CSV table of C-alpha atoms in Angstrom, one decimal:
chain,number,residue,atom,x,y,z
A,1,MET,CA,-18.9,-11.6,-5.1
A,2,PRO,CA,-16.8,-14.1,-3.2
A,3,ARG,CA,-13.1,-13.3,-3.0
A,4,GLU,CA,-11.0,-15.4,-5.5
A,5,ARG,CA,-7.4,-14.1,-4.9
A,6,TYR,CA,-5.6,-12.3,-2.2
A,7,THR,CA,-4.0,-8.9,-2.7
A,8,VAL,CA,-0.7,-9.4,-0.9
A,9,ILE,CA,1.3,-6.4,0.2
A,10,SER,CA,4.6,-7.2,1.9
A,11,ALA,CA,5.0,-4.8,4.9
A,12,ASP,CA,8.6,-5.8,5.3
A,13,CYS,CA,10.9,-5.7,2.3
A,14,HIS,CA,14.4,-4.2,1.9
A,15,ALA,CA,16.3,-2.3,-0.9
A,16,GLY,CA,19.1,0.1,-1.5
A,17,ALA,CA,21.5,1.3,-4.2
A,18,ASP,CA,24.7,-0.3,-5.3
A,19,LEU,CA,27.5,1.5,-3.4
A,20,LEU,CA,28.8,3.7,-6.2
A,21,ASP,CA,25.3,4.5,-7.5
A,22,TYR,CA,24.7,6.7,-4.5
A,23,ARG,CA,27.2,9.3,-5.7
A,24,PRO,CA,24.8,11.2,-8.0
A,25,TYR,CA,22.4,11.5,-5.1
A,26,LEU,CA,25.0,13.2,-2.8
A,27,GLU,CA,25.4,16.9,-2.7
A,28,THR,CA,28.3,17.8,-4.9
A,29,LYS,CA,30.4,19.1,-2.0
A,30,TYR,CA,30.6,15.6,-0.7
A,31,HIS,CA,31.7,13.9,-3.9
A,32,ASP,CA,35.5,14.0,-3.2
A,33,ASP,CA,35.0,12.7,0.3
A,34,PHE,CA,32.7,9.9,-1.1
A,35,ASP,CA,35.3,8.9,-3.7
A,36,ALA,CA,38.0,8.5,-1.0
A,37,TRP,CA,35.6,6.6,1.3
A,38,ALA,CA,34.3,4.3,-1.4
A,39,ALA,CA,37.8,3.5,-2.6
A,40,THR,CA,38.8,1.8,0.6
A,41,TYR,CA,35.3,0.6,1.8
A,42,VAL,CA,35.0,-3.2,2.4
A,43,ASN,CA,31.4,-4.4,2.5
A,44,PRO,CA,30.8,-6.6,5.6
A,45,TYR,CA,27.8,-8.4,4.3
A,46,GLU,CA,27.9,-11.5,2.2
A,47,ASP,CA,24.5,-11.1,0.7
A,48,LEU,CA,25.5,-7.7,-0.8
A,49,LEU,CA,28.6,-9.3,-2.5
A,50,ALA,CA,26.6,-12.2,-4.0
A,51,ASP,CA,25.3,-12.6,-7.5
A,52,THR,CA,21.9,-12.0,-6.2
A,53,ALA,CA,22.7,-8.5,-4.7
A,54,ASP,CA,21.1,-6.7,-7.5
A,55,ARG,CA,17.7,-7.6,-6.2
A,56,ASN,CA,18.2,-4.6,-4.0
A,57,TRP,CA,18.3,-2.2,-6.9
A,58,ASN,CA,17.3,-3.9,-10.1
A,59,SER,CA,13.6,-2.7,-10.4
A,60,GLU,CA,12.5,-5.1,-13.2
A,61,ARG,CA,14.0,-8.2,-11.6
A,62,ARG,CA,12.5,-7.2,-8.3
A,63,LEU,CA,9.0,-6.8,-9.7
A,64,ALA,CA,9.3,-10.0,-11.6
A,65,GLU,CA,10.3,-12.0,-8.5
A,66,LEU,CA,7.7,-10.4,-6.3
A,67,GLU,CA,5.0,-11.1,-8.7
A,68,ALA,CA,6.1,-14.7,-9.2
A,69,ASP,CA,5.8,-15.0,-5.4
A,70,GLY,CA,2.2,-13.5,-5.5
A,71,ILE,CA,3.1,-10.1,-4.0
A,72,VAL,CA,1.7,-6.9,-5.6
A,73,ALA,CA,3.2,-4.2,-3.5
A,74,GLU,CA,5.8,-3.6,-0.8
A,75,VAL,CA,7.0,-1.4,2.1
A,76,VAL,CA,10.6,-0.8,1.5
A,77,PHE,CA,13.1,-0.6,4.3
A,78,PRO,CA,16.8,0.1,3.7
A,79,ASN,CA,19.3,-2.7,3.2
A,80,THR,CA,22.5,-1.6,1.4
A,81,ILE,CA,25.1,0.6,3.1
A,82,PRO,CA,24.5,4.4,2.6
A,83,PRO,CA,27.6,6.6,2.0
A,84,PHE,CA,30.0,7.2,4.9
A,85,PHE,CA,28.6,4.5,7.2
A,86,PRO,CA,30.7,1.6,8.5
A,87,SER,CA,27.8,-0.8,8.2
A,88,ALA,CA,24.0,-0.6,8.5
A,89,SER,CA,22.6,2.8,9.5
A,90,LEU,CA,19.9,1.7,11.9
A,91,MET,CA,21.8,3.1,14.8
A,92,ALA,CA,25.0,5.1,14.1
A,93,PRO,CA,25.7,8.2,16.1
A,94,ALA,CA,28.9,9.5,14.5
A,95,PRO,CA,32.1,9.9,16.6
A,96,SER,CA,32.8,13.3,15.2
A,97,GLN,CA,31.0,16.4,13.8
A,98,GLN,CA,32.5,15.8,10.4
A,99,GLU,CA,31.4,12.2,10.3
A,100,TYR,CA,28.0,13.1,11.6
A,101,GLU,CA,27.5,15.7,8.8
A,102,GLN,CA,28.8,13.1,6.3
A,103,ARG,CA,26.4,10.4,7.5
A,104,TRP,CA,23.4,12.8,7.3
A,105,ALA,CA,24.4,13.5,3.7
A,106,GLY,CA,24.6,9.7,3.1
A,107,LEU,CA,21.1,9.2,4.5
A,108,ARG,CA,19.7,12.0,2.4
A,109,ALA,CA,21.3,10.4,-0.7
A,110,HIS,CA,19.7,7.1,0.1
A,111,ASN,CA,16.3,8.8,0.6
A,112,ARG,CA,16.7,10.6,-2.8
A,113,TRP,CA,17.6,7.3,-4.5
A,114,LEU,CA,14.7,5.5,-2.8
A,115,ALA,CA,12.2,8.1,-4.1
A,116,ASP,CA,13.4,7.5,-7.6
A,117,PHE,CA,13.3,3.7,-7.1
A,118,CYS,CA,9.7,3.8,-5.8
A,119,ALA,CA,8.7,6.0,-8.8
A,120,GLN,CA,9.8,3.1,-11.1
A,121,ALA,CA,6.8,1.2,-9.8
A,122,PRO,CA,4.1,3.8,-9.1
A,123,GLY,CA,1.6,2.8,-6.3
A,124,ARG,CA,3.5,-0.4,-5.6
A,125,ARG,CA,6.3,0.7,-3.3
A,126,ALA,CA,6.1,2.6,-0.1
A,127,GLY,CA,9.6,3.8,0.7
A,128,VAL,CA,10.7,4.2,4.3
A,129,ALA,CA,13.0,7.3,4.8
A,130,GLN,CA,16.0,7.2,7.1
A,131,ILE,CA,16.8,9.8,9.7
A,132,LEU,CA,19.3,10.3,12.6
A,133,LEU,CA,18.1,11.4,16.1
A,134,ASN,CA,21.0,13.6,17.1
A,135,ASP,CA,19.3,16.7,15.8
A,136,PRO,CA,15.5,16.6,15.9
A,137,ALA,CA,15.2,19.9,13.8
A,138,GLU,CA,17.3,18.4,11.1
A,139,ALA,CA,15.2,15.2,11.2
A,140,VAL,CA,12.0,17.1,10.9
A,141,ARG,CA,13.4,18.9,7.8
A,142,GLU,CA,14.1,15.5,6.2
A,143,ILE,CA,10.7,14.1,7.2
A,144,ARG,CA,9.0,17.0,5.4
A,145,ARG,CA,11.3,16.8,2.4
A,146,THR,CA,10.8,13.0,1.9
A,147,LYS,CA,7.1,13.2,2.3
A,148,GLU,CA,7.0,15.9,-0.4
A,149,ALA,CA,9.4,13.7,-2.6
A,150,GLY,CA,6.8,10.9,-2.5
A,151,LEU,CA,8.1,8.5,0.1
A,152,THR,CA,4.9,7.0,1.7
A,153,GLY,CA,6.4,4.4,4.0
A,154,GLY,CA,7.1,6.8,6.8
A,155,ILE,CA,10.3,7.0,8.7
A,156,LEU,CA,12.7,4.4,10.2
A,157,LEU,CA,13.2,5.2,13.8
A,158,PRO,CA,16.8,4.6,14.6
A,159,GLY,CA,17.6,2.6,17.7
A,160,ALA,CA,18.8,4.4,20.9
A,161,PRO,CA,20.3,1.6,22.9
A,162,PRO,CA,22.1,2.3,26.2
A,163,GLY,CA,25.3,4.1,25.7
A,164,SER,CA,24.4,5.4,22.2
A,165,GLY,CA,24.9,9.0,23.2
A,166,VAL,CA,21.4,10.2,22.2
A,167,PRO,CA,18.5,10.7,24.6
A,168,GLU,CA,16.2,7.7,25.3
A,169,LEU,CA,13.1,7.4,23.2
A,170,TYR,CA,10.9,8.5,26.0
A,171,SER,CA,12.5,12.0,26.1
A,172,GLN,CA,10.4,14.9,25.1
A,173,THR,CA,13.4,16.0,23.0
A,174,TYR,CA,11.8,14.1,20.2
A,175,ASP,CA,8.4,15.9,20.4
A,176,PRO,CA,9.2,17.9,17.2
A,177,LEU,CA,9.6,14.5,15.3
A,178,TRP,CA,6.3,13.1,16.6
A,179,ALA,CA,4.5,16.4,15.9
A,180,ALA,CA,5.8,16.4,12.2
A,181,CYS,CA,4.8,12.7,11.8
A,182,GLU,CA,1.4,13.3,13.2
A,183,GLU,CA,0.8,16.4,11.1
A,184,LEU,CA,1.9,14.7,7.8
A,185,ASP,CA,0.4,11.3,8.6
A,186,VAL,CA,3.9,9.7,8.5
A,187,PRO,CA,4.1,6.3,10.2
A,188,VAL,CA,7.0,5.8,12.6
A,189,ASN,CA,8.6,2.4,11.9
A,190,HIS,CA,10.9,0.6,14.4
A,191,HIS,CA,12.5,-2.4,12.8
A,192,GLY,CA,13.9,-5.4,14.6
A,193,GLY,CA,17.6,-5.5,15.3
A,194,SER,CA,17.9,-1.7,15.4
A,195,ALA,CA,18.4,-1.1,19.1
A,196,SER,CA,20.8,-3.6,20.5
A,197,PRO,CA,23.9,-2.3,22.1
A,198,PRO,CA,27.3,-3.5,20.9
A,199,LEU,CA,28.2,-6.9,22.3
A,200,GLY,CA,31.7,-7.4,21.3
A,201,ASP,CA,33.4,-10.3,19.6
A,202,GLU,CA,33.3,-13.0,22.2
A,203,PRO,CA,32.0,-16.4,20.9
A,204,ALA,CA,28.8,-16.0,22.9
A,205,ALA,CA,28.0,-12.6,21.4
A,206,ARG,CA,25.8,-13.9,18.5
A,207,ALA,CA,23.8,-16.2,20.8
A,208,VAL,CA,23.2,-13.4,23.3
A,209,PHE,CA,22.2,-11.1,20.4
A,210,MET,CA,19.6,-13.6,19.2
A,211,VAL,CA,18.2,-13.8,22.7
A,212,GLU,CA,18.1,-10.0,23.4
A,213,THR,CA,17.6,-8.3,20.1
A,214,THR,CA,13.8,-8.5,19.9
A,215,TRP,CA,13.6,-7.3,23.5
A,216,PHE,CA,15.7,-4.3,22.8
A,217,SER,CA,13.6,-3.5,19.8
A,218,HIS,CA,10.3,-3.9,21.8
A,219,ARG,CA,11.6,-1.1,24.1
A,220,ALA,CA,10.4,1.6,21.7
A,221,LEU,CA,6.8,0.6,22.5
A,222,TRP,CA,6.9,1.2,26.3
A,223,HIS,CA,9.4,4.2,25.9
A,224,LEU,CA,6.9,6.1,23.7
A,225,ILE,CA,3.9,5.0,25.8
A,226,PHE,CA,5.3,5.9,29.2
A,227,GLY,CA,6.9,9.0,27.8
A,228,GLY,CA,3.5,10.4,26.8
A,229,ALA,CA,4.2,10.7,23.1
A,230,PHE,CA,0.7,9.4,22.2
A,231,ARG,CA,-1.0,11.7,24.7
A,232,ARG,CA,0.7,14.8,23.2
A,233,HIS,CA,0.3,13.5,19.6
A,234,PRO,CA,-2.8,11.3,19.5
A,235,GLY,CA,-2.6,10.8,15.8
A,236,LEU,CA,0.9,9.3,15.8
A,237,LYS,CA,1.2,5.8,14.3
A,238,LEU,CA,3.9,3.4,15.6
A,239,VAL,CA,4.7,0.2,13.5
A,240,LEU,CA,6.9,-2.4,15.0
A,241,THR,CA,8.4,-4.6,12.2
A,242,GLU,CA,10.1,-7.9,12.1
A,243,GLN,CA,10.0,-8.4,15.8
A,244,GLY,CA,7.4,-11.2,15.8
A,245,SER,CA,3.9,-10.7,17.1
A,246,GLY,CA,3.2,-13.4,19.7
A,247,TRP,CA,4.8,-11.3,22.4
A,248,ILE,CA,2.3,-8.4,22.1
A,249,PRO,CA,-0.7,-9.5,24.1
A,250,GLY,CA,1.5,-10.5,27.1
A,251,VAL,CA,3.6,-7.4,27.0
A,252,VAL,CA,0.6,-5.1,26.7
A,253,GLU,CA,-0.9,-6.7,29.6
A,254,MET,CA,2.3,-6.3,31.6
A,255,LEU,CA,2.4,-2.7,30.7
A,256,ASP,CA,-1.2,-2.2,31.7
A,257,TYR,CA,-0.4,-3.9,35.0
A,258,TYR,CA,2.6,-1.5,35.8
A,259,HIS,CA,0.6,1.5,34.7
A,260,GLY,CA,-2.3,0.6,36.9
A,261,ARG,CA,0.0,-0.2,39.8
A,262,LEU,CA,2.0,3.0,39.5
A,263,VAL,CA,-1.0,5.3,39.1
A,264,ALA,CA,-2.7,3.7,42.1
A,265,ALA,CA,0.5,4.1,44.2
A,266,THR,CA,0.4,7.9,43.7
A,267,ALA,CA,-2.7,8.0,45.9
A,268,ARG,CA,-0.8,6.4,48.8
A,269,ALA,CA,2.0,8.9,49.3
A,270,THR,CA,3.4,7.1,52.3
A,271,THR,CA,4.4,4.1,50.2
A,272,ALA,CA,7.9,3.7,48.7
A,273,GLU,CA,6.4,2.9,45.3
A,274,SER,CA,4.5,6.2,45.1
A,275,ARG,CA,7.6,8.0,43.9
A,276,PHE,CA,7.8,5.8,40.7
A,277,GLY,CA,4.3,6.7,39.6
A,278,ALA,CA,4.5,10.5,40.4
A,279,GLY,CA,3.1,12.4,37.4
A,280,LEU,CA,2.7,9.3,35.3
A,281,ALA,CA,-1.1,9.4,34.7
A,282,ALA,CA,-0.9,13.1,33.7
A,283,SER,CA,2.1,12.7,31.5
A,284,MET,CA,1.2,9.5,29.5
A,285,GLY,CA,-2.6,9.8,29.3
A,286,ALA,CA,-4.3,6.6,28.1
A,287,SER,CA,-3.4,3.1,29.4
A,288,PRO,CA,-1.0,1.0,27.3
A,289,GLY,CA,-3.8,-1.2,26.1
A,290,GLU,CA,-5.7,1.9,24.9
A,291,VAL,CA,-2.6,3.1,23.1
A,292,TRP,CA,-2.0,-0.1,21.4
A,293,ARG,CA,-5.6,-0.2,20.2
A,294,ASP,CA,-5.5,3.4,18.9
A,295,ASN,CA,-2.0,4.0,17.7
A,296,CYS,CA,0.1,0.9,17.1
A,297,PHE,CA,0.5,-1.7,14.4
A,298,VAL,CA,2.8,-4.7,13.9
A,299,GLY,CA,4.8,-5.6,10.7
A,300,ALA,CA,4.6,-9.3,11.8
A,301,SER,CA,6.5,-10.4,8.7
A,302,PHE,CA,5.9,-14.1,8.3
A,303,MET,CA,3.6,-15.0,11.1
A,304,ARG,CA,4.3,-18.4,12.7
A,305,PRO,CA,1.5,-20.9,13.1
A,306,HIS,CA,1.5,-20.5,16.9
A,307,GLU,CA,1.0,-16.7,16.6
A,308,VAL,CA,-2.0,-16.8,14.3
A,309,PRO,CA,-4.5,-18.0,17.0
A,310,MET,CA,-3.6,-14.9,19.0
A,311,ARG,CA,-4.7,-12.6,16.1
A,312,ASP,CA,-7.8,-11.4,18.0
A,313,ARG,CA,-5.7,-10.6,21.1
A,314,ILE,CA,-3.1,-8.8,19.0
A,315,GLY,CA,-5.8,-7.0,17.0
A,316,LEU,CA,-6.8,-8.3,13.6
A,317,ASP,CA,-6.7,-4.7,12.3
A,318,LYS,CA,-3.1,-4.4,13.5
A,319,ILE,CA,-1.4,-7.2,11.8
A,320,MET,CA,0.6,-6.7,8.5
A,321,TRP,CA,2.3,-9.7,6.9
A,322,GLY,CA,5.7,-9.4,5.2
A,323,SER,CA,8.1,-11.5,3.2
A,324,ASP,CA,11.4,-9.9,4.2
A,325,TYR,CA,12.5,-9.9,0.5
A,326,PRO,CA,15.3,-10.2,-0.6
A,327,HIS,CA,16.9,-11.5,2.7
A,328,ASP,CA,17.9,-15.2,3.0
A,329,GLU,CA,15.5,-15.5,5.9
A,330,GLY,CA,12.6,-14.2,3.8
A,331,THR,CA,9.9,-16.4,2.4
A,332,ALA,CA,10.7,-15.9,-1.3
A,333,PRO,CA,10.3,-17.9,-3.5
A,334,TYR,CA,8.0,-19.9,-1.3
A,335,THR,CA,5.7,-17.2,-0.1
A,336,ARG,CA,2.5,-19.1,-1.0
A,337,GLU,CA,3.7,-22.0,1.1
A,338,ALA,CA,4.5,-19.7,3.9
A,339,LEU,CA,1.0,-18.2,3.8
A,340,ARG,CA,-0.4,-21.7,3.7
A,341,ILE,CA,1.5,-22.8,6.8
A,342,ALA,CA,0.3,-19.8,8.7
A,343,TYR,CA,-3.2,-19.1,7.5
A,344,ALA,CA,-4.7,-22.4,6.2
A,345,GLY,CA,-8.2,-22.6,7.9
A,346,VAL,CA,-8.4,-18.9,8.7
A,347,GLU,CA,-11.5,-17.0,7.3
A,348,PRO,CA,-10.6,-15.5,4.0
A,349,GLU,CA,-11.6,-11.9,5.1
A,350,GLU,CA,-9.2,-12.2,8.0
A,351,VAL,CA,-6.4,-13.4,5.8
A,352,ALA,CA,-7.1,-10.6,3.3
A,353,ALA,CA,-6.8,-8.1,6.2
A,354,MET,CA,-3.5,-9.4,7.5
A,355,THR,CA,-1.9,-10.0,4.1
A,356,GLY,CA,-2.8,-6.7,2.5
A,357,GLY,CA,-5.8,-4.7,3.7
A,358,ASN,CA,-4.2,-3.4,6.9
A,359,ALA,CA,-0.9,-2.4,5.1
A,360,ALA,CA,-2.9,-0.6,2.5
A,361,ARG,CA,-4.7,1.5,5.2
A,362,VAL,CA,-1.5,2.2,7.3
A,363,TYR,CA,0.7,3.1,4.3
A,364,GLY,CA,-1.8,4.6,1.9
A,365,PHE,CA,-1.8,2.1,-0.9
A,366,ASP,CA,-4.7,2.2,-3.4
A,367,LEU,CA,-6.2,-1.2,-2.7
A,368,ALA,CA,-8.6,-1.0,-5.6
A,369,ALA,CA,-5.7,-0.5,-8.0
A,370,LEU,CA,-3.7,-3.3,-6.5
A,371,ASP,CA,-6.6,-5.6,-6.6
A,372,ARG,CA,-6.6,-5.5,-10.4
A,373,ILE,CA,-3.0,-6.6,-10.4
A,374,ALA,CA,-3.7,-9.4,-7.8
A,375,ALA,CA,-6.5,-10.6,-10.0
A,376,GLU,CA,-3.8,-11.9,-12.3
A,377,ILE,CA,-0.9,-12.9,-10.0
A,378,GLY,CA,-2.2,-13.1,-6.4
A,379,PRO,CA,-2.4,-16.4,-4.5
A,380,THR,CA,-5.9,-17.9,-4.7
A,381,VAL,CA,-8.1,-18.3,-1.7
A,382,GLU,CA,-8.5,-22.0,-2.4
A,383,GLU,CA,-4.7,-22.4,-2.5
A,384,ILE,CA,-4.0,-20.7,0.8
A,385,ALA,CA,-6.8,-22.7,2.5
A,386,GLU,CA,-5.0,-25.9,1.8
A,387,PRO,CA,-2.8,-26.9,4.8
A,388,LEU,CA,0.9,-27.3,3.9
A,389,LYS,CA,2.0,-30.9,4.2
A,390,GLU,CA,5.6,-30.7,3.2
A,391,VAL,CA,8.1,-27.8,3.6
A,392,PRO,CA,9.8,-27.0,0.3
A,393,ALA,CA,13.3,-28.4,0.1
A,394,GLY,CA,14.9,-25.1,-0.6
A,395,ALA,CA,13.1,-23.0,2.0
A,396,THR,CA,15.4,-21.1,4.3
A,397,SER,CA,12.9,-18.9,6.2
A,398,PRO,CA,12.2,-19.2,9.9
A,399,ALA,CA,8.5,-19.2,8.8
A,400,PHE,CA,9.1,-23.0,8.1
A,401,ALA,CA,11.1,-23.7,11.2
A,402,PRO,CA,10.0,-26.5,13.4
A,403,GLY,CA,9.0,-25.9,17.0
A,404,GLY,CA,6.2,-23.5,16.1
A,405,SER,CA,4.3,-24.3,19.3
A,406,VAL,CA,6.9,-22.5,21.4
A,407,ARG,CA,5.6,-19.0,22.4
A,408,VAL,CA,8.2,-16.3,21.8
A,409,TRP,CA,8.2,-13.5,24.3
């Protein structure tokens, strides 16, 4: 039977509790510290102070808005501030042992809250657990606990930018994490914006951040590849989310080039370059291209029109679309229009894979169950096939930005 509607799973959404609502999820011994911290905390994010902030934690509102947008399920990354953190928790080594312990307690509280939040919409939310990298053994314990608690979105790999104080991601220090994720079939997610070093407050800082942030996020790919994580743990899954997708073919080709060049150099011991490749082939195993094929996926979020023609080079089975709800740069409430601007003219089975099928496979959604919901609220194949002629007046997402012919590296 021909497909009539798409089952859309957003592989990039965000949620979190309202600040004081984290308290019941903290261990009791941290309650006094939390009360003191919360009494003086000033939230730095305008969207978390706005009237629409409850989209992060209001389950009924969230389901209604996602369904109105044609989305049946979501992968849920963090958004609000967990206890004891100064701001977002994507990369936050603590300056003292006490603060480190408090921040771990805060992340555990978020993960407990998230498990309850996901349980309010069974089978429709894959929550992504948060960890810190400072103590791999502690991280492994939290990975096991959150998997047992029902979080199916995997873990959020914190950034490890230069100067962070934690080992680089290629370090074998993290092998216990990769082993646990492989054993439990837990995807390792690395989200855009999570690995940039502090840039200060100069006027140019924001512009420099925009230029560099995706590159710093991409680093996780070559760190894990050249570090041999996938050789030692061939079942490991890495998902790179909200970092674009058009850069992937060129970067994988570049990594293959350096891999081949360095491995070949080891056979010519008299060359200066041979020392750079010493032990590389044995330590990393397969080539970067093979690792991408076998182990990696991209949470492409809202693919731009110039990226879609590269889908075969990226890997049609690798691409997962996301709306970035509830962020201002997300596609809501114009997701149907965003899908049209990207996928009009693409074969329906390919659209179905990128907008839902791949995410169902990676994150373990029951696609048959979601198909039944999509039969009522999903965008129609006919609708998405119609090219978008006019951008909605209220659209704020970069999915609608002009200049789509520019290739982003």
